Short mmCIF file of C-alpha atoms and ligand atoms in Angstrom, two decimals:
data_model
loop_
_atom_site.label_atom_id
_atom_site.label_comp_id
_atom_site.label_asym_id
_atom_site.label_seq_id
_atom_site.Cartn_x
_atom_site.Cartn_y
_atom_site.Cartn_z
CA UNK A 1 28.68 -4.76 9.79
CA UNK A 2 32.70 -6.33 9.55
CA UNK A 3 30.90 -9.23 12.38
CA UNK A 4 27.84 -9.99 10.12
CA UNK A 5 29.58 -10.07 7.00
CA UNK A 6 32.08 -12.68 8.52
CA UNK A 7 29.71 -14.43 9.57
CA UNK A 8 28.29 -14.72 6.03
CA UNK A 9 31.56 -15.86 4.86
CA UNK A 10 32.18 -18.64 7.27
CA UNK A 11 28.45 -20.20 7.40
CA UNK A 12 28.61 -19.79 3.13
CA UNK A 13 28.79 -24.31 3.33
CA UNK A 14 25.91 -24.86 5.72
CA UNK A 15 23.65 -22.27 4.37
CA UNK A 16 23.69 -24.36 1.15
CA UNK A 17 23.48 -27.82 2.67
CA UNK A 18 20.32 -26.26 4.61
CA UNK A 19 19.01 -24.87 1.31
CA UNK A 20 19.26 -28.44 -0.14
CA UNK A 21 17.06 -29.94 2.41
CA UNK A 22 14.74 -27.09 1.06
CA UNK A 23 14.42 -28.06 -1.79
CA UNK A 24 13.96 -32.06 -1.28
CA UNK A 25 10.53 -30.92 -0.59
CA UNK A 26 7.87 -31.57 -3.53
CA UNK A 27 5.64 -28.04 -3.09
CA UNK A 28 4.03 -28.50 -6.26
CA UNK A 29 1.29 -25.78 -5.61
CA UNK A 30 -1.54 -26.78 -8.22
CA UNK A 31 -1.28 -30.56 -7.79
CA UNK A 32 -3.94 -32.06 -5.47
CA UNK A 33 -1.51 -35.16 -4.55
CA UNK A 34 1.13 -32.91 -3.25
CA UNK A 35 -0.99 -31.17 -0.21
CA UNK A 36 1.10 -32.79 2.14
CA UNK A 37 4.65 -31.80 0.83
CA UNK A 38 2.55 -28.09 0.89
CA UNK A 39 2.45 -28.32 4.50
CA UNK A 40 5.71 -30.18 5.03
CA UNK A 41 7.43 -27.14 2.99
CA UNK A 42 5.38 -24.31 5.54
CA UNK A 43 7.10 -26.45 8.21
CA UNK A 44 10.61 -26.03 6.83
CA UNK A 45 10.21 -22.26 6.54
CA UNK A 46 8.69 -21.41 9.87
CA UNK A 47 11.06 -24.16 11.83
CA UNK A 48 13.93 -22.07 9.89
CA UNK A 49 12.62 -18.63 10.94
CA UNK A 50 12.48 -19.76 14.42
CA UNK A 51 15.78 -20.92 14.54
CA UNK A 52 17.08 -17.69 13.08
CA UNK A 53 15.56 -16.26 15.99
CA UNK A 54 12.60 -14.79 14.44
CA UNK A 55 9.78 -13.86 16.88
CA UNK A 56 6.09 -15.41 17.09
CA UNK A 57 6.32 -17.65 13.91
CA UNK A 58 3.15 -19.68 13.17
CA UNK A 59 1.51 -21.49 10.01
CA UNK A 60 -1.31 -19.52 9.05
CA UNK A 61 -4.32 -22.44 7.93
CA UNK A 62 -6.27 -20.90 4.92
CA UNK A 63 -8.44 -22.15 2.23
CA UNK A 64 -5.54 -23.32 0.37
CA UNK A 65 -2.01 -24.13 1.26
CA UNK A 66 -0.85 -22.26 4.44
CA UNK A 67 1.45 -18.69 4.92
CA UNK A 68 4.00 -18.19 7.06
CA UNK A 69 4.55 -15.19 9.58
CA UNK A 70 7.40 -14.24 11.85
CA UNK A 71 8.31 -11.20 12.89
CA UNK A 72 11.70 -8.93 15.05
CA UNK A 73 9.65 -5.47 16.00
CA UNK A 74 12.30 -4.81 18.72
CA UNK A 75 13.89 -1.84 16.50
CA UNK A 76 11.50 1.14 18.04
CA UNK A 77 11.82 4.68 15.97
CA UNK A 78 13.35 2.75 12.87
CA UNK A 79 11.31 1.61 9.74
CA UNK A 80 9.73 -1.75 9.30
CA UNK A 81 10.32 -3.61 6.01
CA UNK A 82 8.23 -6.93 4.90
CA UNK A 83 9.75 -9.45 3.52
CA UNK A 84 7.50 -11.49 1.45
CA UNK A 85 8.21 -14.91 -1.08
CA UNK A 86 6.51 -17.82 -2.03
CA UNK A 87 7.96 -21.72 -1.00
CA UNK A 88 5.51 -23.33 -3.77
CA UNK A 89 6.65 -24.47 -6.78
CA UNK A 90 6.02 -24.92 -10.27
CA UNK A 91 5.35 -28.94 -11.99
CA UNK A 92 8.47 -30.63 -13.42
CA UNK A 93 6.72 -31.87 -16.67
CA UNK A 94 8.68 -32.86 -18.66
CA UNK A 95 10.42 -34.94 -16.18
CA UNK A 96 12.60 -36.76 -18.43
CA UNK A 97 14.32 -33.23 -19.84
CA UNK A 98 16.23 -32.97 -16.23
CA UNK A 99 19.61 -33.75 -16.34
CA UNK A 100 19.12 -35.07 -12.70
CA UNK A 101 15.54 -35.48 -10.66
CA UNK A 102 14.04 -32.27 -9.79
CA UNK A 103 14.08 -32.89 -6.25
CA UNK A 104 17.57 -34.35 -5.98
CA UNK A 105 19.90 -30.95 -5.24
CA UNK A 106 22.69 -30.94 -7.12
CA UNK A 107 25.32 -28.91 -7.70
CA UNK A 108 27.41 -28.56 -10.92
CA UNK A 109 29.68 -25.45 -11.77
CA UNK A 110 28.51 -23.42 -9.11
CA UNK A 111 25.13 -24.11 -9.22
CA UNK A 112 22.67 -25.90 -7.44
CA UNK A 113 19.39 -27.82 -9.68
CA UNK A 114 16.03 -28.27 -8.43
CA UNK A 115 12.70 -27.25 -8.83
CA UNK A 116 11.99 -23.98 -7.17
CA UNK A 117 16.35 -23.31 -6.72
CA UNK A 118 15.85 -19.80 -8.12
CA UNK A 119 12.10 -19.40 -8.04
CA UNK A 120 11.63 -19.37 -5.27
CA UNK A 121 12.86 -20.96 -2.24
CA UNK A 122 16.60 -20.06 -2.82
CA UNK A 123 15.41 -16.46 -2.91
CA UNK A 124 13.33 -16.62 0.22
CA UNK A 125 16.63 -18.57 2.16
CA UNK A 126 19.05 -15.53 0.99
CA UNK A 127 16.79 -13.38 3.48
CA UNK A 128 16.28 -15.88 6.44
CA UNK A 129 19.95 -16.72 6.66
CA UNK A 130 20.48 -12.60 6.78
CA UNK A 131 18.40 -12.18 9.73
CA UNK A 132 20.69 -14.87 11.17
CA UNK A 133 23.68 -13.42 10.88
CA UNK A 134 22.49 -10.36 11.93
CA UNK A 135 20.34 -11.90 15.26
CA UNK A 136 23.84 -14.09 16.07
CA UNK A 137 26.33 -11.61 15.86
CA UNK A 138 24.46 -7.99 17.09
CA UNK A 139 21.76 -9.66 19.10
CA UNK A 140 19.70 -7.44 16.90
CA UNK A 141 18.33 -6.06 13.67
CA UNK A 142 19.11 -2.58 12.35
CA UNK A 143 14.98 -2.36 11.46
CA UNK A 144 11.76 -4.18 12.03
CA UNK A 145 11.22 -7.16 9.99
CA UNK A 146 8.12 -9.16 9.22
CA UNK A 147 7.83 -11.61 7.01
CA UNK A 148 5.00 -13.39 5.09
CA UNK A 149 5.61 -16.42 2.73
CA UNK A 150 2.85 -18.03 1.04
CA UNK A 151 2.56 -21.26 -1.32
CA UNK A 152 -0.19 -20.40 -3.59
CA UNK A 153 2.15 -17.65 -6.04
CA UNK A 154 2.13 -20.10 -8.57
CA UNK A 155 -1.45 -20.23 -8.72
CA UNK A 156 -2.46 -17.04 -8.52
CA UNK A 157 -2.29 -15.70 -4.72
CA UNK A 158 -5.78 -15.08 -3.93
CA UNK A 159 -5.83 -16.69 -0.23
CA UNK A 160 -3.46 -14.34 0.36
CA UNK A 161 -4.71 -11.65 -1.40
CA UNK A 162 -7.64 -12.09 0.82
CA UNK A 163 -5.83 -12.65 3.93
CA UNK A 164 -3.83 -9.14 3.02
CA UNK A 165 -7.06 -7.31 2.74
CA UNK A 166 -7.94 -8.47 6.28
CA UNK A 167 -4.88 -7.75 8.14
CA UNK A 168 -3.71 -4.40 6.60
CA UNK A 169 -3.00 -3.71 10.11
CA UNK A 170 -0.99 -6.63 11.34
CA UNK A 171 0.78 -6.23 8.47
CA UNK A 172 1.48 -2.66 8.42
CA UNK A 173 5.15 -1.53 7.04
CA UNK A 174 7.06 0.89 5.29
CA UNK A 175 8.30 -1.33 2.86
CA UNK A 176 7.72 -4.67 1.40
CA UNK A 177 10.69 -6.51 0.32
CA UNK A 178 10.50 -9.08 -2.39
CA UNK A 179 13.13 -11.26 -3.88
CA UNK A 180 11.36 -13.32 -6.81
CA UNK A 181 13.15 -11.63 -9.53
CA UNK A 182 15.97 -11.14 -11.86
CA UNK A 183 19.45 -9.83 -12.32
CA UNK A 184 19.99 -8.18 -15.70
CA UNK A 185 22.83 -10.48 -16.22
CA UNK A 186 25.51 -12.50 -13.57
CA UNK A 187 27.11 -10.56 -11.37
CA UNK A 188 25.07 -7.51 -11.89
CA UNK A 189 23.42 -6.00 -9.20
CA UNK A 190 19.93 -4.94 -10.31
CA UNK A 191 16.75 -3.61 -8.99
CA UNK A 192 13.62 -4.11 -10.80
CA UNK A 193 10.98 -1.22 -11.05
CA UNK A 194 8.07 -3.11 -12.85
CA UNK A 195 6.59 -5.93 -13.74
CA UNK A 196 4.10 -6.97 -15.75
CA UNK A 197 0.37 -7.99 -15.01
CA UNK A 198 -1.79 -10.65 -16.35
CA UNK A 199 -4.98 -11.95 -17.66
CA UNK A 200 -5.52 -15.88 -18.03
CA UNK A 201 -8.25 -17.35 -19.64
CA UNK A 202 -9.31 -20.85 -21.29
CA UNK A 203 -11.67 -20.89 -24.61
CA UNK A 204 -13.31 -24.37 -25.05
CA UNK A 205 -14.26 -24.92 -28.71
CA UNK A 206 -17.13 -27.67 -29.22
CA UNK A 207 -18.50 -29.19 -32.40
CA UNK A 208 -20.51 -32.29 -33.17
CA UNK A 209 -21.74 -34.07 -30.16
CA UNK A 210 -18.84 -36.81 -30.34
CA UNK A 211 -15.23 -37.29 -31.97
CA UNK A 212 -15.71 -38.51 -35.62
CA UNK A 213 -14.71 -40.35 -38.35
CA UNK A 214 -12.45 -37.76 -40.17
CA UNK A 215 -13.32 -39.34 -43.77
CA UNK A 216 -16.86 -40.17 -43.41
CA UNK A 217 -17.69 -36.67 -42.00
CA UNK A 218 -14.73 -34.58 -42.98
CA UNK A 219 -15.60 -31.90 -44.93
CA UNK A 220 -18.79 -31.47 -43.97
CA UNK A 221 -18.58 -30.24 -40.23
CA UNK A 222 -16.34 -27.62 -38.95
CA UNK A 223 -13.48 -29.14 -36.81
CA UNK A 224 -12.83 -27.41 -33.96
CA UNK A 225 -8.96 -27.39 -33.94
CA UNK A 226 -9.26 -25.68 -37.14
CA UNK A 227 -11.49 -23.26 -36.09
CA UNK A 228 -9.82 -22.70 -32.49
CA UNK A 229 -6.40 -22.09 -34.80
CA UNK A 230 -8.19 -19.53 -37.07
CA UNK A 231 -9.60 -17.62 -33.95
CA UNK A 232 -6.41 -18.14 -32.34
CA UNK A 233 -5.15 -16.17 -35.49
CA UNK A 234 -7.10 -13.07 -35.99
CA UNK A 235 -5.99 -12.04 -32.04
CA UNK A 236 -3.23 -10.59 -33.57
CA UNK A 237 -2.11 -8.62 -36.53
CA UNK A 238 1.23 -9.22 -38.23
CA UNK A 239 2.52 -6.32 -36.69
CA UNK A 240 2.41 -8.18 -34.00
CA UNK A 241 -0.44 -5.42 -32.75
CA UNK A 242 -3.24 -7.34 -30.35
CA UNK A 243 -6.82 -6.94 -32.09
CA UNK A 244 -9.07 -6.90 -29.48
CA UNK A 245 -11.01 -4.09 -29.96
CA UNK A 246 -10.08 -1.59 -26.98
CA UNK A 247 -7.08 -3.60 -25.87
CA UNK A 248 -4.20 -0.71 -25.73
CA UNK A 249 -6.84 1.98 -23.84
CA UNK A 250 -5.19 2.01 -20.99
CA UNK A 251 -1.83 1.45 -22.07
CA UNK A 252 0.82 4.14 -20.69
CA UNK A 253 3.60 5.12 -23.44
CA UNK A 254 6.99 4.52 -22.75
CA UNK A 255 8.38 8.10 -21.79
CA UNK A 256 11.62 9.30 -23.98
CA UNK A 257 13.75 8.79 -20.63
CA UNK A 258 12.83 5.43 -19.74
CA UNK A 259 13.65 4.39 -23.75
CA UNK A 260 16.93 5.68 -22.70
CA UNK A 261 17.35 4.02 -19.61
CA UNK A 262 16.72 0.57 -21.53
CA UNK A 263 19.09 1.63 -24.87
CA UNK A 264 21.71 2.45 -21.81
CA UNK A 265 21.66 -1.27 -20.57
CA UNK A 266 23.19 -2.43 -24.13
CA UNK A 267 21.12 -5.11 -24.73
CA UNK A 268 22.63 -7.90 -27.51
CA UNK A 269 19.60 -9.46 -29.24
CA UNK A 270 21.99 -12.08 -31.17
CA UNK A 271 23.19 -13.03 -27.64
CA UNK A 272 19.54 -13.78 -26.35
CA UNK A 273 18.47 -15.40 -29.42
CA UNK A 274 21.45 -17.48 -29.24
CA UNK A 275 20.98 -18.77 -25.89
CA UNK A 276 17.53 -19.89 -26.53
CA UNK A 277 18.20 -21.16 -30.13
CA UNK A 278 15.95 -18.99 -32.48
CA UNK A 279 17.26 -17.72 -35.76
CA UNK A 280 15.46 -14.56 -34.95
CA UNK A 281 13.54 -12.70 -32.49
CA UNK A 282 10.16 -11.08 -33.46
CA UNK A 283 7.56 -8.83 -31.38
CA UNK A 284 5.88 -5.82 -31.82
CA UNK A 285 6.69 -3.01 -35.09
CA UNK A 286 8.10 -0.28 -33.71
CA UNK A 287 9.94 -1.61 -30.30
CA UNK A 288 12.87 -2.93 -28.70
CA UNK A 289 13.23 -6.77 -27.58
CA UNK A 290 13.74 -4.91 -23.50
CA UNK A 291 9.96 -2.60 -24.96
CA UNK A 292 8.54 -5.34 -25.87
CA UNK A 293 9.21 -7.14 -23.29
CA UNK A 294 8.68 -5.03 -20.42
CA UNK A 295 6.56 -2.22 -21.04
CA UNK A 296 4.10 -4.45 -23.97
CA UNK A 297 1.34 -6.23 -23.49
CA UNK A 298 1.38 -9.59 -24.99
CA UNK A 299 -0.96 -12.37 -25.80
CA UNK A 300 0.16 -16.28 -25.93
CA UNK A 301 -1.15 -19.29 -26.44
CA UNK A 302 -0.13 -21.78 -23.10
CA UNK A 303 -1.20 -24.86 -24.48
CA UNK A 304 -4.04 -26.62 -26.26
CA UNK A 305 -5.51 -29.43 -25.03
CA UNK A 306 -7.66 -31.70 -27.65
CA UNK A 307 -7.91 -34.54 -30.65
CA UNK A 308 -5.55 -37.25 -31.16
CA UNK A 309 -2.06 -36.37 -29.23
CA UNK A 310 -0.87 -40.22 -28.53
CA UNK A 311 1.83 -41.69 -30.85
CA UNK A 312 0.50 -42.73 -34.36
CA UNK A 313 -2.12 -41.92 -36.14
CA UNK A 314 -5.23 -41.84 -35.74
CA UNK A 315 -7.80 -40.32 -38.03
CA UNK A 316 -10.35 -37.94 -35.97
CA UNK A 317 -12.27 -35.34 -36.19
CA UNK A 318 -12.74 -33.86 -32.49
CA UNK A 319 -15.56 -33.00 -30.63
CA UNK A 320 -14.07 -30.07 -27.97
CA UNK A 321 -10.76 -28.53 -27.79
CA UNK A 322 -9.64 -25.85 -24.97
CA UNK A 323 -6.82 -23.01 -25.37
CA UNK A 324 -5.04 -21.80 -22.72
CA UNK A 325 -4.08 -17.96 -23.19
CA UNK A 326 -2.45 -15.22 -21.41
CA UNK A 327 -2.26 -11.44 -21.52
CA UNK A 328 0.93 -9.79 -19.87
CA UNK A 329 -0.07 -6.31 -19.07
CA UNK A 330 1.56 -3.27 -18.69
CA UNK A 331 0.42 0.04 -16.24
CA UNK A 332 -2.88 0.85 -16.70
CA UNK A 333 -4.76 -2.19 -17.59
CA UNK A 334 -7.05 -3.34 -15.65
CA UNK A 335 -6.87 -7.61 -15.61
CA UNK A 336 -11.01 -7.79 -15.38
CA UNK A 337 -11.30 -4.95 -17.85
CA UNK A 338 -8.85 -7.20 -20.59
CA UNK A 339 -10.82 -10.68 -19.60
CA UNK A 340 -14.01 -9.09 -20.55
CA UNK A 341 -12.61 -7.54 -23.94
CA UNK A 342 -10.96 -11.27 -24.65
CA UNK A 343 -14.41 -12.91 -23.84
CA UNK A 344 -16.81 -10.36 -26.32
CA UNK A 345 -14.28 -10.33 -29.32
CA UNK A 346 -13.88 -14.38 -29.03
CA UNK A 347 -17.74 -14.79 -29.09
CA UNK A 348 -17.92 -11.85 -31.88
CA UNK A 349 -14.92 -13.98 -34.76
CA UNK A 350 -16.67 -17.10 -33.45
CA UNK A 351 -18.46 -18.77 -36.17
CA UNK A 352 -21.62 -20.28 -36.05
CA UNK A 353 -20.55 -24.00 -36.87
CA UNK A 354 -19.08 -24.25 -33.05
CA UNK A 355 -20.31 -23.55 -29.28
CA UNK A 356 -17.51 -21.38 -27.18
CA UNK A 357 -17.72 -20.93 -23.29
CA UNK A 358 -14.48 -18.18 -22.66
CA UNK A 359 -13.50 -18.47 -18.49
CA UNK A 360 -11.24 -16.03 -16.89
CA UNK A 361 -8.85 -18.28 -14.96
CA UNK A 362 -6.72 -15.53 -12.95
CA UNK A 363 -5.48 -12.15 -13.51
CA UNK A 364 -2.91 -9.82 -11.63
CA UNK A 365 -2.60 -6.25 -12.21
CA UNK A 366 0.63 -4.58 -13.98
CA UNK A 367 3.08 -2.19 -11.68
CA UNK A 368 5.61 0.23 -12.03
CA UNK A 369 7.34 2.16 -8.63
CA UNK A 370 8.74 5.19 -8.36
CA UNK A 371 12.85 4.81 -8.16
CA UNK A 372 13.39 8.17 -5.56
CA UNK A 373 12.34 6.68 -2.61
CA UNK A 374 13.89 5.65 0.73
CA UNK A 375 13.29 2.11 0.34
CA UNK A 376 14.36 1.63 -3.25
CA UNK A 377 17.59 3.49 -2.92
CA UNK A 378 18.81 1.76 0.18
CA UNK A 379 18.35 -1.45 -1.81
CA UNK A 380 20.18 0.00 -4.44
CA UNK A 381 23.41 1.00 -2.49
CA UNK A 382 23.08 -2.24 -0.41
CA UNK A 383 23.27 -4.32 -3.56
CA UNK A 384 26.60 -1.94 -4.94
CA UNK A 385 28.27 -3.01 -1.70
CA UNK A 386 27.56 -6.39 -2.06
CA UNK A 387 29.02 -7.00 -5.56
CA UNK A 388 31.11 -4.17 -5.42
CA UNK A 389 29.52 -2.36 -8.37
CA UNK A 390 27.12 -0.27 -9.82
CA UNK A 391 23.33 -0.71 -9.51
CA UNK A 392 21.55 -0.62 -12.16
CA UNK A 393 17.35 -0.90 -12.97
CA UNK A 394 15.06 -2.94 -15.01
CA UNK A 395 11.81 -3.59 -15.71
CA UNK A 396 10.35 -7.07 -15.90
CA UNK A 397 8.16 -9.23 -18.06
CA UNK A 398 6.87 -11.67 -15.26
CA UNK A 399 4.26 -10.94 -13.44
CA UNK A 400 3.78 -10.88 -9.13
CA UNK A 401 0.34 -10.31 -8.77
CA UNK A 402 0.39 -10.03 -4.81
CA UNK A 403 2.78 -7.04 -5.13
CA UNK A 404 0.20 -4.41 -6.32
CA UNK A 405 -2.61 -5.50 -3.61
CA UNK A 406 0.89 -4.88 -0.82
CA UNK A 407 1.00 -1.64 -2.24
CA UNK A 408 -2.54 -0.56 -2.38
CA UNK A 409 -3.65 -2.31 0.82
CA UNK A 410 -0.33 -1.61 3.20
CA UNK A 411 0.92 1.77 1.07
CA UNK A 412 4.24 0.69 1.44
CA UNK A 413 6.88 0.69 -1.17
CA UNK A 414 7.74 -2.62 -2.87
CA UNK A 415 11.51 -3.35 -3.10
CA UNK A 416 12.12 -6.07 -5.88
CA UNK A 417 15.76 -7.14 -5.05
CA UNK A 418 15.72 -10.24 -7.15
CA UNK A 419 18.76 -12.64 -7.65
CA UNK A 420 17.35 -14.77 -10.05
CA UNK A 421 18.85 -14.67 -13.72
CA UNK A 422 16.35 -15.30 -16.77
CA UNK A 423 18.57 -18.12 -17.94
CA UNK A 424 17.67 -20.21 -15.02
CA UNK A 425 15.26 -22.15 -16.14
CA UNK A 426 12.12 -21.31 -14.55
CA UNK A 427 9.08 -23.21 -14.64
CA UNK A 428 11.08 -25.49 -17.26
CA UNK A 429 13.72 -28.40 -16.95
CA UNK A 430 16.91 -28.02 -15.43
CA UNK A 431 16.00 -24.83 -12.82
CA UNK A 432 19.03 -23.87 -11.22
CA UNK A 433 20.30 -20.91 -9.19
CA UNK A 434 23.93 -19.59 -8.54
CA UNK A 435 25.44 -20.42 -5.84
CA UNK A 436 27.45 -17.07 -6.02
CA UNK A 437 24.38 -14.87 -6.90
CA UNK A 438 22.82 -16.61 -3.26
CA UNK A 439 25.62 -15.76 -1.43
CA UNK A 440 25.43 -11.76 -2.87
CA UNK A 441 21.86 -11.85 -1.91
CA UNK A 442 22.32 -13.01 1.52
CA UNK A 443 24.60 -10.05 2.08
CA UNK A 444 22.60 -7.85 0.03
CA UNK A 445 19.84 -8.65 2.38
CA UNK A 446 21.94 -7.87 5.35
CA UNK A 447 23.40 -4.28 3.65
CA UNK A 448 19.60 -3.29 3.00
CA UNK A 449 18.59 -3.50 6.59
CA UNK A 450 21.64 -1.79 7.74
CA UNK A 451 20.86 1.00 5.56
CA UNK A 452 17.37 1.25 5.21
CA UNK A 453 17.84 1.81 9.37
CA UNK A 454 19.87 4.92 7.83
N1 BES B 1 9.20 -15.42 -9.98
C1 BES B 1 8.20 -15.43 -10.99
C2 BES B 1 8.02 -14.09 -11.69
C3 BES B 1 9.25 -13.73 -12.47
C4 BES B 1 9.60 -14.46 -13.56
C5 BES B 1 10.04 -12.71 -12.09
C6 BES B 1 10.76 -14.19 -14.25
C7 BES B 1 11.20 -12.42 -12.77
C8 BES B 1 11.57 -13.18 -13.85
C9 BES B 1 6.88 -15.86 -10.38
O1 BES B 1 7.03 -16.93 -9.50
C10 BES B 1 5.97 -16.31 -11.49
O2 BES B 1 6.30 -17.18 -12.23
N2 BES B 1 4.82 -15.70 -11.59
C11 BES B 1 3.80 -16.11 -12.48
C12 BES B 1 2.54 -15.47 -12.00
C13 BES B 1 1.29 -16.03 -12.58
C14 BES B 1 1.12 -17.49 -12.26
C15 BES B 1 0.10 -15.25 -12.07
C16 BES B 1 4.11 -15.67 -13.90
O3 BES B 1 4.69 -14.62 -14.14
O4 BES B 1 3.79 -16.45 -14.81
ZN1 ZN B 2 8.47 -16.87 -8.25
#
């Protein structure tokens, strides 16, 4: 292992120039005018596997943007693990919030800025410049590796959800390794044992025929921004409790041990409501910030879309107005059960004065793994020799929809050995990821396959 790690050490510089030229590349996932930089970024990642001597990498064409697949199956008798990550990347809006331009890498302090730095391409780069240093020292890998990346987590997976379902086989493993996660703080080494699942949906609210004057026929029409708002309100109680009738059916308590496990971690709510500058943090009676965060369900408004936004003022009463909101769940809801409970209590507190059409948008189910298993505890003492410390395990509010439909389609353990930290500015302005934290991972990645092979 002395060789590999070496190696890590000396090739630290040009793994991070290569990650730059990663992350030049625009892989917006849900814009239309960014297909191309889709493809270009598939091309990156499979050129990049190849040259870390990978075996039979190709760009899987689907009905979206493409996956990539490589694979080392020259370990006979020892385990196969999967590594699987996502080169698409969330929108930049607002642009002009980045201290520099989202697809400029730049490093300050330590760490490197761009869109998609920590979620998720430097996370999928820790694991390809492992295999490296493993292929061009030993010749070899202690264990069978396969990866799939994809560009469509951002949006919701479902070509390769499909694609999964159809290759069980080709994809067979023992375990699935994902990095697409979270420390519990810097420096840290942490594995996460859940994460949370979701339900999207959009509820367009329409009233008169066209916008209107808001003098001459204010008053006597229902607006539909005030209406949406008032609906928007009675979805939860100020307990913070969801109403939809049925909502917490499924819902698994938090066992007594697990509360411990979180109470253990020593969680400072003043220092997390300092660091995103709220006077005070609010949730659910009766739970912790970690509960509520990680073993809750939730329900948020996104974003609503309608009447007069420009600068000014402009006095309108508005025809239509659409909400975008989002369940997390938590083990056992079921995504299609929630969107149907959403879609019959919205038409049930909607009044008569305004049409409603309710769409389910996407939805990813909740999981939770076991932490005694072979898998999980390899990653666990690979990451302690890393850093040099303890590991220790979370839960996590995000969600990973593909992760449950690896584990119910390939039955193989999924590993979530993120290296991500919270603070990093996902999906929002300014995304960065620590250089240090990259360098951990890549010989965290290295430690796992030496002793998963164990
Ligand atoms: N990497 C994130 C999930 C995540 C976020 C893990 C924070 C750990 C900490 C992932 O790319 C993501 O953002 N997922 C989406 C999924 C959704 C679009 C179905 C999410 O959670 O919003
Ligand atoms: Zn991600």
């Amino acid at each position: 292992m002395k060789k590999v790690v070496d190696y890590i050490n000396a090739n630290n510089s040009r793994y991070i120039e290569e990650l730059k030229n990663f992350l030049l590349i625009k892989s917006i996932s849900t814009d239309e005018n960014h297909k191309k930089d889709m493809l270009k970024g598939a091309e990156f990642v499979s050129k990049k596997l190849n040259d870390a001597g990978m075996n039979k990498v190709h760009i899987i064409k689907t009905n979206g943007h493409p996956l990539i697949y490589a694979e080392w199956l020259n370990a006979p008798g020892k385990p196969t693990v999967l590594i699987y990550g996502h080169y698409d990347v969330q929108p930049v809006d607002p642009v002009d919030l980045w201290d520099t331009p989202p697809f400029e890498p730049t490093i300050r302090n330590g760490k490197i800025y761009a869109r998609g730095a920590t979620d998720d391409k430097g996370q999928i780069y820790m694991h390809v410049k492992s295999v490296e240093a493993h292929l061009n020292t030993n010749g070899k890998l202690p264990v069978n590796v396969k990866f799939i990346i994809e560009g469509e987590e951002e949006i919701g997976s479902n070509n390769l959800e499909e694609y999964v379902k159809i290759n069980t086989k080709f994809l067979k493993c023992d375990a699935v390794l994902i990095s697409d996660t979270a420390l519990y703080a810097p420096g840290v080494p942490t594995i996460t044992l859940g994460l949370r699942g979701i339900a999207y949906m959009e509820v367009e609210v329409t009233g008169p025929n066209r916008d209107l004057h808001s003098g001459t026929f204010g008053g006597a029409v229902a607006n539909p921004i005030n209406v949406l708002a008032e609906m928007i309100s009675k979805m939860m109680d100020k307990n913070g409790r969801i109403s939809i009738p049925g909502f917490y059916d499924d819902v698994i308590k938090v066992t007594k041990k697990e509360r411990e496990r979180f109470k253990a971690l020593k969680f400072s709510e003043k220092k997390y409501a300092k660091e995103i500058n709220v006077r005070e943090l609010k949730g659910e009676k009766g739970f912790s910030t970690l509960e509520r965060m990680w073993v809750r369900p939730t329900l948020d408004c996104n974003g609503i879309i309608g009447g007069f936004t420009e600068a000014g003022a402009k006095t309108v009463l508005p025809s239509k107005v659409t909400a975008k909101i989002s369940m997390r769940l938590v083990p056992n809801q079921d995504p299609k059960k929630i969107a149907k409970l959403f879609t019959n209590y919205v038409k049930q507190i909607a009044p008569k004065s305004v049409r409603v059409i309710v769409r389910d948008l996407h939805g990813g189910y909740p999981i939770v793994t076991p932490m005694n298993n072979k898998a999980t505890i390899a990653a666990s003492k690979a990451m302690a020799r890393a850093f040099g410390k303890k590991t220790v395990y979370m839960r996590e509010g995000g969600s990973i929809p593909i992760v449950t439909i690896f584990t119910k389609q390939l039955n193989a353990i999924p590993v979530l050995m993120g290296l991500g930290l919270n603070t990093e500015n996902l999906h929002s302005p300014n995304e960065h990821f620590d250089l240090n934290h990259f360098h951990l991972g890549i010989l965290s990645s290295a430690y796992f396959f030496e002793e998963f092979a164990k």
